[in-house]
Coordinates of C-alpha atoms in Angstrom, one line a residue:
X1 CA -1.9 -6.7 23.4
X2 CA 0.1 -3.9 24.6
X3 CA -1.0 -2.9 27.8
X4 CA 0.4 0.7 27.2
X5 CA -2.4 1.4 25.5
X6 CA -5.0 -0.6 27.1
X7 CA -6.5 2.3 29.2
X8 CA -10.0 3.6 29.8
X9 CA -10.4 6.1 27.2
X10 CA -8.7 4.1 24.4
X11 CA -11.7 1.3 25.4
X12 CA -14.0 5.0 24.9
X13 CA -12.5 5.5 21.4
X14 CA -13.5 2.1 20.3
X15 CA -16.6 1.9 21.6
X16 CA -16.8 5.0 19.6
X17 CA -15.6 3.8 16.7
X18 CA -17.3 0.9 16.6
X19 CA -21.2 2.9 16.3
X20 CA -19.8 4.3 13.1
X21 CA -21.7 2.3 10.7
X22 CA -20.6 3.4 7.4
X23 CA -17.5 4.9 5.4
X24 CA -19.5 8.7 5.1
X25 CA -19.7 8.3 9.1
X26 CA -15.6 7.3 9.5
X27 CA -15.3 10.3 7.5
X28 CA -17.0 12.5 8.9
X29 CA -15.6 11.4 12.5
X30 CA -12.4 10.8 11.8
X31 CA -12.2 14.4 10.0
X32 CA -12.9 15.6 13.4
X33 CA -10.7 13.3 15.3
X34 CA -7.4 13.7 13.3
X35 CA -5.9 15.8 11.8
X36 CA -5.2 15.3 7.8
X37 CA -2.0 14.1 8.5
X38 CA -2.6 11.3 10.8
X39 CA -5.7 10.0 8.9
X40 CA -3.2 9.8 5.7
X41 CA -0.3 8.6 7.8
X42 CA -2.6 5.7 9.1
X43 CA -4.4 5.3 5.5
X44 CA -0.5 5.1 4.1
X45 CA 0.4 2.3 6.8
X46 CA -2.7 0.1 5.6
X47 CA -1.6 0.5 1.8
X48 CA 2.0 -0.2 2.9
X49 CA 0.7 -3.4 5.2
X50 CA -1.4 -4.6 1.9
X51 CA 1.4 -3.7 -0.6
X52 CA 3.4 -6.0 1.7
X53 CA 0.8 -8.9 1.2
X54 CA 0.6 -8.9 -2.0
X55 CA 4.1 -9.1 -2.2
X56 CA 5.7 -5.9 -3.4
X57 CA 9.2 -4.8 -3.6
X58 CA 10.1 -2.0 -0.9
X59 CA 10.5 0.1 -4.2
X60 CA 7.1 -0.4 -5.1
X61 CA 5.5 0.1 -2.6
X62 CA 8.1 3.4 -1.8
X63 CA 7.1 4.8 -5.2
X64 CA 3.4 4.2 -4.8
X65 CA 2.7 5.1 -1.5
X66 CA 5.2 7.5 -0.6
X67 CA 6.1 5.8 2.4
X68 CA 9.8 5.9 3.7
X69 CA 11.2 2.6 3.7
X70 CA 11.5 3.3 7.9
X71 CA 7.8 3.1 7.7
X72 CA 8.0 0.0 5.1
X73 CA 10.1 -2.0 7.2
X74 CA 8.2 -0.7 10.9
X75 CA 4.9 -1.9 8.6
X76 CA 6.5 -5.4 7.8
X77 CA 7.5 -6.0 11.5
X78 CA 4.2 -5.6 12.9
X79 CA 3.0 -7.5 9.9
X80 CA 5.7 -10.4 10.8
X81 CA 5.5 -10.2 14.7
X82 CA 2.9 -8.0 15.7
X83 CA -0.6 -8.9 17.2
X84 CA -2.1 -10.0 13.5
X85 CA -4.5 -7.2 13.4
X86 CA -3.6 -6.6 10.0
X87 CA -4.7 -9.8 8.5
X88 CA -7.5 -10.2 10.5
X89 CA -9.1 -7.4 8.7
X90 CA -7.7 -8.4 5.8
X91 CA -9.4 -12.1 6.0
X92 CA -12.4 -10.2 7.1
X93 CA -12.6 -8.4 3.6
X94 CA -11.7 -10.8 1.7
X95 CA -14.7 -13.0 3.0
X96 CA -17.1 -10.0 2.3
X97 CA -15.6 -10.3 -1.6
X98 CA -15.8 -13.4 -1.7
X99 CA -19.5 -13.3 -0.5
X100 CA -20.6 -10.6 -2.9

């Protein structure tokens, strides 16, 4: 974990974040949180980080995301040597699916 951002009011935000209990309440906080930009920014890094999973060509994922291949690449290097966040949540919704 970075300890950057391990500080008191990130712990708040999380704590905050994690009372939301449904996607109409992330909406409606995060709508008040960030601005549209970041929320699509951070949307566009989750497509990217799944894109990247799933195997797609920097072009692909370029042309159907949007994202700079800067952002493609910073994506893949968390996704190779970051903290695993990514596919934890992506393990976590798969199991849901496969549950359903």
């Amino acid at each position: 974990m970075n300890k950057k951002i391990k500080t008191e009011a990130v712990d708040h935000l999380f704590q905050a974040i994690l009372t939301l209990k449904n996607a109409e309440e992330c909406y409606t906080f995060f709508e008040d949180v960030c601005t549209v930009n970041e929320l699509l920014s951070l949307s566009q890094r989750y497509e990217v980080a799944k894109m990247l999973r799933e195997k797609k060509t920097y072009l692909e994922i370029a042309e159907k995301t949007g994202a700079s291949t800067a952002t493609i690449s910073r994506v893949n290097r968390s996704l190779n040597y970051g903290n695993d966040g990514y596919d934890m949540v992506f393990a976590r919704l798969k199991e849901e699916e496969d549950g359903k």
